[in-house]
Amino acid sequence: MPTSFTVVPVKDNSEKAKERIEEEDGNDNNELEENQDTAGDGVPKENSPFINNTDNDKSNSYDGTNMALFEEEMDSNPMVSSLLDKLANYTNLTQGAQEHEEADDDEGSKKKAVKSPQMGTFMGVYLPCLQNILGVILFLRLTWIVGTAGILESLAIVGLCCSCTMLTAISMSAIATNGVVPAGGSYYMISRSLGPEFGGAVGLCFYLGTTFAGSMYILGTIEILLTYIVPKAAIFVAEKKEDEGEALLNNMRVYGTCCLTLMSVVVFVGVKYVNKLALVFLACVILSILAIYAGVIKTIFEPPDFPVCMLGNRTLQNQNFDKCLKVDTIGNLTTTTQLYKLFCNGPESNATCNEYFLNNNVTQIQGIPGLISGVISENMWSEYGPLGMLVENKKLSSVGGSDPTQDIYLPYVVNDIASFFTLLVGIYFPSVTGIMAGSNRSGDLRDAQRSIPVGTILAIFTTSIIYFTCVVLFGACIEGVLLRDKFGDSVKGNLVIGTLSWPSPWVIVIGSFFSCCGAGLQSLTGAPRLLQAIARDGIVPFLQVFGHGKANGEPTWALLLTGAICEIGILIASLDAVAPILSMFFLMCYLFVNLACALQTLLRTPNWRPRFKYYHWALSFLGMSLCLALMFISSWYYAIVAMVIAGCIYKYIEYRGAEKEWGDGIRGLSLNAARFALIRLEEAPPHTKNWRPQCLVLLNLDSDQAVKHPRLLSFTSQLKAGKGLTIVGNVLEGTFLTKDAEAKKAEQNIKSSMTAERTKGFCHVVVSSNLRDGVSHLIQSAGLGGMKHNTVLMAWPGTWKQSNDTQSWKNFIETIRETTSAHQALLVAKNVDSFPTNQERLGEGTIDVWWVVHDGGLLMLLPFLLRQHKVWRKCKMRIFTVAQMDDNSIQMKKDLQTFLYHLRLNAEVEVVEMHDNDISAFTYEKTLVMEQRSQMLKQMQLSKTEREREAQLIHDRNTASHSMNDKSETLPDRVHMTWTKEKLFTERNRNRECNSNLAMRDLFNMKPNQTNVRRMHTAIKLNEVVVNKSQGAHLVLLNMPGPPKNRGGDENYMEFLEVLLEGLNRVLLVRGGGREVITIYS
């Protein structure tokens, strides 16, 4: 039958509706402001629209009727419409310089509304990458590299370095387009892809690289200033030519420190000025490069006039003479020149002169013969040499005669450092860094996932073309001796690359000066913010102070540290020495970018869905290999130092426990490796040689969920020395729905105790209806696959006698039975609170093993494992075994010594003889008292049961009487009960007194069971022997007797164990798992 529905709309009061709309608008505005906060892990926090979001605005709670079926889940699972609305309003604000500029501009006033980022690919990625890649090495060292390595090897160097950065850019593009990349750039990408340990290590390496880059740019600035702009500004002036190098380094240190201080003040006072000048610095770079190409074209028609003076085939420093002549004829008068005075001891024509000077002629060659001169064929091959080697032109004739070792102090152009291929790679590589500039500005981009790959790859392609063409053009236009003249001494101190430029060398000099200044300021701006981002992530605890700054967020402390580290590079003072250092750190960073991409691709994690599709794990792996190769090619010792620094940071973060979960690839790799290993372990049980105790530690907690016996955890770590599996388990009584919070608190407390006791393992808290079942579940199900426990460690229930609850020792005995049934070893520690902590160091003493029955060798293996730990290292091992009347104790001792020799165990051996003595009256009496106590406990338990049964009986009879009264009307002729309540109590007391008297009479007349007497006799005699021999031992290990098969004697079993352990301090009862755990075979 069809049913009609009528929808009745519910109208709100208009004023209330208006107020609600205004309130929602206000909440939306608040959300925009809250988006600028940062979460605890340093990531910009946004109003997440996803499941379990605790920051959702409570006013958005659902109050409609169409989806009432889901209204109870709206707090945790938002509606799809709400989700899409949040995503549409998502904003990602950078923590970079732009944010600090706004804070400066708006200080003291209300914050402006956030504008959506509008930068495109060209302005946001391409030009910043271009500015960061092109720089000091291009202007100051590329000509020298071409002249020293030759065109072919220079092309190889450029090809290697550019291939490395191109492959890294492809990997970086894949990572950058795999979701939204907040401000933080490369550090954010690496840390979120490889985890906090790798992220912190590589992030700090990248920070150090950026900081040393600042040193390099400052040194380049000072080199241009003192060598090419104002040489007379030098504070230290060399008296002799051999002191010129040291004087230059001292000048670099003084001026470099002043320049660093000035730049740091500029960065501290106002970052916005640095950012506004960025385009000016970029314009200087572009104009300088255009001037180079214009100069190359001009050399085809009119080569510039830069003559180089040669003495024989040696290049002269053309700074202290004006004419390249030995003698000059003015009219009819012949006079010696300034050059003559440099090689002779006077201006006279008969003065004593250098022999090489006398034997060779002075000639002039063009420093820049031009593009079509054919000089390219001469510059094809390398001209490496040691420190102090003279720069020579092999085409020119030369007559020897002087000592070359002394000639370096004459005004010749010489090598200031030893040159070889690998050194040039390290010096050149910084000129291709800077590819991360686009990803660092990801928050400013209109479409970061499109702009970063396109802009970065285009910038690398452009700069690669520039470098390749410059190498070829320099080799084709400039004479080889001028190319190898690093500081332009042969052309009156001009910048070598400036001699090629058009219209004037000053275009390159001024352009390179401002370019280096700008790059240095950019490094001093970016490095402190990178350190601040790492510090705010909280993964390196000692860096947290550098996360603070000025009120506007400016990283003041980070800037101070950056300046201090940068000063180290300034004190090194040599551009050629600093460049390989920062090459190492950048190569380390690029290596891990490639590793991150390769890992994510190979693991095929579900979240790995980059929009950039032109990547492959093989390319990433090739890029990673190339980075590693370049590190060792550039400088193997710097590479090792950089790896050691990164390794130390990694281990420090791991040791301090970086509790960050970023969904990184290393965690995915660990999961895959663990799965593979577990499957392999599942194939077969471990061999005896691989057996080690994999412990399930059963802990007890008090009423406040605190660990009762933390020393049990200490003993576990000492027993395992950090190896193998450790599962710490605990059981809470109740149901999981009601005990969920307590279970989490218990787990947290156990983990805290594990950390305090340095116990590495897993925690497993089970909620069960009773303790017995919970322990049984742990024994059966703890672990996974092949990584399951084979040993159960627990504490001795020391208060079992005083406790009114018999369930405690019954649970203990049932645990023993279950471990035996599961073929697992059992270790029970008595007086565990007296066991040593991990900080203690036991002195000379013994670990005594009482080997009564064979348990698979576990008793002998445990002391060996304990002695691997520093707590027990000084203890000696003693093994006692028991001989009966018909045993040959002498032969037993020899056999045992031989057995221990084959087991490679060092221990003293002693055989103790136990004769079959008559059972003493003390034993008989102790057994009798034990059985009487057991009987009394049973009577007490029986009385309790009877009381409960009688109460139930009264309840049933009252219920029956009520039902009889209800039926009295229909059945009047029933027989009525004559029992009254008083009669019932009287009869009950009379029966109880009779039963009590009978029980007491039986208790005093009972005789002990003979089996119990024999067991008590064994316990007493063995205890006497153990106490006599081992009372002073640091630890006693003893075979644990099994519980009786008849459960009726469980309480007697506890008495036997108590007697056996009486008088001993630290005891470890050991029960084997039914398999051999030690072998004599290799």
Short mmCIF file of C-alpha atoms in Angstrom, two decimals, residues 388-569:
data_model
loop_
_atom_site.label_atom_id
_atom_site.label_comp_id
_atom_site.label_asym_id
_atom_site.label_seq_id
_atom_site.Cartn_x
_atom_site.Cartn_y
_atom_site.Cartn_z
CA GLY A 388 104.33 26.93 -8.25
CA MET A 389 104.49 25.62 -11.83
CA LEU A 390 105.22 28.36 -14.36
CA VAL A 391 102.48 29.15 -16.90
CA GLU A 392 104.14 28.51 -20.27
CA ASN A 393 103.28 28.56 -23.96
CA LYS A 394 104.74 25.40 -25.47
CA LYS A 395 104.73 26.86 -29.01
CA LEU A 396 107.35 29.48 -28.19
CA SER A 397 111.03 28.70 -28.07
CA SER A 398 112.84 28.67 -24.77
CA VAL A 399 116.48 28.35 -23.71
CA GLY A 400 117.06 27.13 -20.20
CA GLY A 401 119.81 28.05 -17.83
CA SER A 402 118.28 29.11 -14.52
CA ASP A 403 116.95 27.18 -11.56
CA PRO A 404 113.15 26.77 -12.03
CA THR A 405 112.63 26.47 -8.26
CA GLN A 406 114.04 29.98 -7.77
CA ASP A 407 112.33 31.45 -10.83
CA ILE A 408 108.91 31.32 -9.12
CA TYR A 409 110.02 34.32 -7.03
CA LEU A 410 110.53 36.38 -10.19
CA PRO A 411 107.59 38.18 -11.89
CA TYR A 412 106.27 35.13 -13.68
CA VAL A 413 102.66 33.90 -13.67
CA VAL A 414 102.61 30.65 -11.64
CA ASN A 415 100.04 28.17 -10.34
CA ASP A 416 98.86 29.25 -6.91
CA ILE A 417 97.54 25.72 -6.18
CA ALA A 418 98.20 22.22 -7.48
CA SER A 419 95.66 21.45 -10.20
CA PHE A 420 94.11 18.11 -11.16
CA PHE A 421 90.83 16.91 -12.60
CA THR A 422 89.08 15.95 -9.37
CA LEU A 423 89.92 19.29 -7.73
CA LEU A 424 88.37 21.16 -10.65
CA VAL A 425 85.18 19.12 -10.30
CA GLY A 426 84.88 20.19 -6.66
CA ILE A 427 85.56 23.83 -7.48
CA TYR A 428 83.12 23.90 -10.40
CA PHE A 429 80.16 22.07 -8.84
CA PRO A 430 78.86 25.05 -6.77
CA SER A 431 78.15 26.80 -10.08
CA VAL A 432 75.32 24.32 -10.82
CA THR A 433 73.73 24.41 -7.35
CA GLY A 434 70.69 26.54 -6.67
CA ILE A 435 68.14 24.26 -8.34
CA MET A 436 66.07 24.24 -5.12
CA ALA A 437 65.25 27.96 -5.36
CA GLY A 438 61.91 27.28 -7.05
CA SER A 439 60.77 24.62 -4.57
CA ASN A 440 61.71 26.94 -1.69
CA ARG A 441 59.12 29.42 -3.00
CA SER A 442 56.37 26.83 -3.41
CA GLY A 443 54.00 28.81 -1.20
CA ASP A 444 54.24 31.88 -3.43
CA LEU A 445 53.34 30.05 -6.65
CA ARG A 446 49.96 30.15 -8.31
CA ASP A 447 50.29 26.52 -9.45
CA ALA A 448 53.30 24.99 -7.70
CA GLN A 449 52.74 21.51 -9.10
CA ARG A 450 53.13 22.82 -12.63
CA SER A 451 55.59 25.66 -12.09
CA ILE A 452 58.27 23.80 -10.09
CA PRO A 453 59.03 21.05 -12.68
CA VAL A 454 58.78 23.32 -15.73
CA GLY A 455 60.67 26.27 -14.26
CA THR A 456 63.43 24.22 -12.63
CA ILE A 457 64.13 22.00 -15.63
CA LEU A 458 64.06 24.97 -18.00
CA ALA A 459 66.49 26.88 -15.75
CA ILE A 460 68.90 23.93 -15.64
CA PHE A 461 68.62 23.51 -19.40
CA THR A 462 69.31 27.22 -19.95
CA THR A 463 72.28 27.38 -17.59
CA SER A 464 73.69 24.14 -19.01
CA ILE A 465 73.64 25.69 -22.50
CA ILE A 466 75.34 28.80 -21.11
CA TYR A 467 78.07 26.76 -19.43
CA PHE A 468 78.67 24.50 -22.44
CA THR A 469 78.85 27.43 -24.85
CA CYS A 470 81.07 29.43 -22.49
CA VAL A 471 83.55 26.54 -22.25
CA VAL A 472 83.77 26.26 -26.02
CA LEU A 473 83.83 30.03 -26.63
CA PHE A 474 86.47 30.70 -23.98
CA GLY A 475 88.68 28.00 -25.45
CA ALA A 476 88.12 29.34 -28.97
CA CYS A 477 88.73 33.04 -28.23
CA ILE A 478 91.33 33.31 -25.44
CA GLU A 479 95.00 32.32 -25.48
CA GLY A 480 95.85 29.33 -23.24
CA VAL A 481 98.35 31.17 -21.04
CA LEU A 482 95.77 33.87 -20.33
CA LEU A 483 93.14 31.24 -19.54
CA ARG A 484 95.49 29.69 -16.96
CA ASP A 485 96.24 33.10 -15.47
CA LYS A 486 93.70 32.91 -12.64
CA PHE A 487 93.93 36.54 -11.44
CA GLY A 488 94.74 38.27 -14.78
CA ASP A 489 98.25 39.31 -13.74
CA SER A 490 99.47 39.11 -17.35
CA VAL A 491 96.90 41.68 -18.53
CA LYS A 492 97.58 44.34 -15.90
CA GLY A 493 95.29 42.78 -13.28
CA ASN A 494 92.16 42.71 -15.40
CA LEU A 495 89.50 40.06 -14.85
CA VAL A 496 90.20 37.48 -17.57
CA ILE A 497 86.56 37.03 -18.53
CA GLY A 498 86.26 40.84 -18.52
CA THR A 499 88.86 41.16 -21.24
CA LEU A 500 86.51 39.26 -23.55
CA SER A 501 83.38 41.26 -22.77
CA TRP A 502 81.93 44.20 -24.68
CA PRO A 503 81.75 47.17 -24.40
CA SER A 504 84.12 47.28 -21.39
CA PRO A 505 85.72 44.89 -18.87
CA TRP A 506 84.06 46.95 -16.14
CA VAL A 507 80.66 45.58 -17.17
CA ILE A 508 81.71 42.13 -16.00
CA VAL A 509 83.61 43.42 -12.97
CA ILE A 510 80.72 45.50 -11.63
CA GLY A 511 78.11 42.93 -12.65
CA SER A 512 79.94 40.02 -10.99
CA PHE A 513 80.56 42.15 -7.87
CA PHE A 514 76.87 42.89 -7.37
CA SER A 515 75.96 39.34 -8.35
CA CYS A 516 78.19 37.95 -5.60
CA CYS A 517 76.87 40.50 -3.10
CA GLY A 518 73.29 39.52 -3.89
CA ALA A 519 73.98 35.80 -3.73
CA GLY A 520 75.70 36.24 -0.36
CA LEU A 521 72.72 38.17 1.01
CA GLN A 522 70.33 35.52 -0.32
CA SER A 523 72.35 32.77 1.42
CA LEU A 524 72.36 34.68 4.71
CA THR A 525 68.61 35.16 4.33
CA GLY A 526 67.73 31.56 3.42
CA ALA A 527 70.06 29.59 5.71
CA PRO A 528 68.68 30.93 9.05
CA ARG A 529 65.10 30.20 7.92
CA LEU A 530 66.07 26.67 6.99
CA LEU A 531 67.62 26.18 10.42
CA GLN A 532 64.52 27.70 12.03
CA ALA A 533 62.30 25.22 10.15
CA ILE A 534 64.44 22.30 11.37
CA ALA A 535 64.42 23.64 14.93
CA ARG A 536 60.64 24.10 14.95
CA ASP A 537 60.17 20.52 13.77
CA GLY A 538 61.63 19.49 17.12
CA ILE A 539 63.58 16.52 15.76
CA VAL A 540 66.97 17.84 16.95
CA PRO A 541 66.44 18.85 20.60
CA PHE A 542 69.59 20.97 21.05
CA LEU A 543 68.57 23.18 18.11
CA GLN A 544 65.20 24.20 19.57
CA VAL A 545 66.57 27.54 20.79
CA PHE A 546 67.14 28.51 17.14
CA GLY A 547 63.43 28.18 16.42
CA HIS A 548 62.79 31.47 18.26
CA GLY A 549 63.30 34.94 16.89
CA LYS A 550 61.95 38.47 16.82
CA ALA A 551 58.28 39.29 17.27
CA ASN A 552 57.74 39.13 13.52
CA GLY A 553 59.29 35.66 13.35
CA GLU A 554 62.71 36.80 12.11
CA PRO A 555 65.18 34.01 13.11
CA THR A 556 67.59 36.07 15.21
CA TRP A 557 69.39 33.22 16.96
CA ALA A 558 69.60 31.20 13.77
CA LEU A 559 71.14 34.22 12.03
CA LEU A 560 73.81 34.45 14.73
CA LEU A 561 74.73 30.77 14.34
CA THR A 562 74.75 31.13 10.56
CA GLY A 563 77.10 34.08 10.83
CA ALA A 564 79.43 32.14 13.13
CA ILE A 565 79.60 29.15 10.77
CA CYS A 566 79.99 31.47 7.79
CA GLU A 567 82.96 33.08 9.55
CA ILE A 568 84.70 29.67 9.50
CA GLY A 569 84.56 29.74 5.71
#
